[in-house]
Short mmCIF file of C-alpha atoms and ligand atoms in Angstrom, two decimals:
data_model
loop_
_atom_site.label_atom_id
_atom_site.label_comp_id
_atom_site.label_asym_id
_atom_site.label_seq_id
_atom_site.Cartn_x
_atom_site.Cartn_y
_atom_site.Cartn_z
CA UNK A 1 165.25 135.57 -42.56
CA UNK A 2 166.02 137.92 -39.71
CA UNK A 3 169.60 139.03 -40.42
CA UNK A 4 169.39 142.35 -42.33
CA UNK A 5 172.84 141.71 -43.81
CA UNK A 6 171.84 138.32 -45.27
CA UNK A 7 171.34 138.13 -49.04
CA UNK A 8 169.15 135.44 -50.60
CA UNK A 9 170.83 133.93 -53.67
CA UNK A 10 168.27 131.30 -54.63
CA UNK A 11 168.74 127.63 -55.39
CA UNK A 12 172.32 126.92 -56.48
CA UNK A 13 172.01 123.17 -57.01
CA UNK A 14 172.94 123.70 -60.68
CA UNK A 15 176.28 125.27 -59.76
CA UNK A 16 178.81 122.50 -60.29
CA UNK A 17 182.17 121.97 -58.64
CA UNK A 18 184.70 124.41 -60.05
CA UNK A 19 182.02 126.78 -61.36
CA UNK A 20 181.19 130.27 -60.22
CA UNK A 21 178.20 132.56 -60.45
CA UNK A 22 177.94 136.33 -60.06
CA UNK A 23 175.25 138.19 -58.12
CA UNK A 24 175.66 141.77 -59.27
CA UNK A 25 172.95 143.45 -57.23
CA UNK A 26 174.57 142.87 -53.83
CA UNK A 27 176.72 145.55 -52.26
CA UNK A 28 178.96 147.89 -54.22
CA UNK A 29 180.60 145.22 -56.38
CA UNK A 30 178.40 142.14 -56.23
CA UNK A 31 179.36 138.71 -54.96
CA UNK A 32 181.02 135.87 -56.83
CA UNK A 33 179.89 132.50 -55.47
CA UNK A 34 182.05 129.42 -56.13
CA UNK A 35 181.51 125.75 -55.49
CA UNK A 36 184.62 123.81 -54.46
CA UNK A 37 184.55 120.23 -53.23
CA UNK A 38 180.78 120.47 -52.88
CA UNK A 39 180.84 123.56 -50.67
CA UNK A 40 179.77 127.09 -51.57
CA UNK A 41 181.94 130.14 -50.91
CA UNK A 42 181.39 133.83 -51.61
CA UNK A 43 183.74 136.73 -52.21
CA UNK A 44 183.23 140.35 -53.07
CA UNK A 45 183.56 140.41 -56.86
CA UNK A 46 186.27 143.02 -56.92
CA UNK A 47 190.03 142.62 -56.76
CA UNK A 48 191.54 144.66 -53.94
CA UNK A 49 194.34 145.78 -56.24
CA UNK A 50 192.69 147.67 -59.10
CA UNK A 51 188.92 147.16 -59.12
CA UNK A 52 188.73 144.20 -61.49
CA UNK A 53 185.93 141.60 -61.32
CA UNK A 54 187.42 138.43 -59.85
CA UNK A 55 184.61 136.48 -61.52
CA UNK A 56 186.45 137.02 -64.83
CA UNK A 57 189.45 135.17 -63.43
CA UNK A 58 190.21 131.48 -63.05
CA UNK A 59 189.13 129.22 -60.21
CA UNK A 60 191.57 126.43 -59.37
CA UNK A 61 190.84 124.54 -56.20
CA UNK A 62 190.19 127.11 -53.49
CA UNK A 63 192.14 129.84 -55.34
CA UNK A 64 190.42 132.44 -57.50
CA UNK A 65 193.00 134.25 -59.61
CA UNK A 66 192.53 137.83 -60.72
CA UNK A 67 192.52 138.10 -64.53
CA UNK A 68 194.48 141.35 -64.61
CA UNK A 69 197.71 140.84 -62.64
CA UNK A 70 197.39 137.34 -61.24
CA UNK A 71 196.99 137.66 -57.49
CA UNK A 72 195.04 134.69 -56.12
CA UNK A 73 192.41 134.89 -53.38
CA UNK A 74 191.40 132.01 -51.15
CA UNK A 75 187.62 131.63 -51.58
CA UNK A 76 187.34 130.28 -48.02
CA UNK A 77 188.86 133.33 -46.33
CA UNK A 78 189.32 136.10 -48.92
CA UNK A 79 193.06 136.17 -48.14
CA UNK A 80 195.36 137.16 -50.96
CA UNK A 81 198.43 135.25 -52.09
CA UNK A 82 200.69 138.29 -52.33
CA UNK A 83 201.49 141.29 -54.51
CA UNK A 84 200.48 143.11 -56.53
CA UNK A 85 197.32 143.01 -54.39
CA UNK A 86 198.16 144.31 -50.94
CA UNK A 87 195.19 142.94 -49.01
CA UNK A 88 192.45 140.34 -49.23
CA UNK A 89 188.83 140.84 -50.21
CA UNK A 90 185.69 140.59 -48.05
CA UNK A 91 184.18 137.13 -48.04
CA UNK A 92 180.74 135.73 -47.31
CA UNK A 93 179.56 132.61 -45.56
CA UNK A 94 177.04 130.78 -47.75
CA UNK A 95 174.36 128.92 -45.81
CA UNK A 96 171.50 126.81 -47.13
CA UNK A 97 168.03 127.59 -45.82
CA UNK A 98 165.50 125.03 -47.13
CA UNK A 99 167.56 124.69 -50.31
CA UNK A 100 167.94 128.45 -50.77
CA UNK A 101 171.51 129.75 -50.59
CA UNK A 102 171.98 132.75 -48.31
CA UNK A 103 175.14 134.89 -48.20
CA UNK A 104 176.20 136.37 -44.89
CA UNK A 105 179.12 138.79 -44.59
CA UNK A 106 181.97 137.34 -42.53
CA UNK A 107 182.64 139.89 -39.86
CA UNK A 108 186.32 139.08 -39.55
CA UNK A 109 187.00 138.93 -43.26
CA UNK A 110 189.21 141.31 -45.16
CA UNK A 111 187.44 144.59 -44.80
CA UNK A 112 189.15 147.41 -46.55
CA UNK A 113 190.45 149.48 -43.68
CA UNK A 114 191.91 152.74 -44.79
CA UNK A 115 195.30 153.30 -43.26
CA UNK A 116 195.87 149.63 -42.50
CA UNK A 117 199.18 148.38 -43.78
CA UNK A 118 200.90 145.01 -43.98
CA UNK A 119 204.19 146.65 -44.81
CA UNK A 120 203.70 146.14 -48.55
CA UNK A 121 200.77 148.47 -49.02
CA UNK A 122 202.90 151.56 -49.14
CA UNK A 123 204.68 150.15 -52.18
CA UNK A 124 201.89 148.38 -54.02
CA UNK A 125 198.79 150.37 -53.19
CA UNK A 126 197.26 151.83 -56.33
CA UNK A 127 194.29 153.71 -54.94
S1 FES B 1 193.77 144.06 -60.51
FE1 FES B 1 193.82 142.13 -59.51
S2 FES B 1 195.94 141.75 -59.17
FE2 FES B 1 195.87 143.69 -60.14
#
């Protein structure tokens, strides 16, 4: 594996549709990996609103809902459904390499850019 940003997750064949699994030792917050319709998706395991593990929330279809205040995040893109979260969360592309799942940061995903505003952030930002 040559990409220094790639994270090996192991064999995830046991992860069934609608299930999720946490990898805590990756990055500042870990990654929550979900399987939906046979595909694997990864998100930073931290709600952009108030630092809550999204892995403790509910996965319905492609939407992972934060357990604290209910914002949903699309596991395919990291985009948020609306307030009280004011931005999405970083997401990861999950590739299979000889049966081993590998998480790669999506460059264009929702990086937390300080000072960026969608017009709602000034009202809903909590940190
Ligand atoms: S902590 Fe997730 S919506 Fe508030």
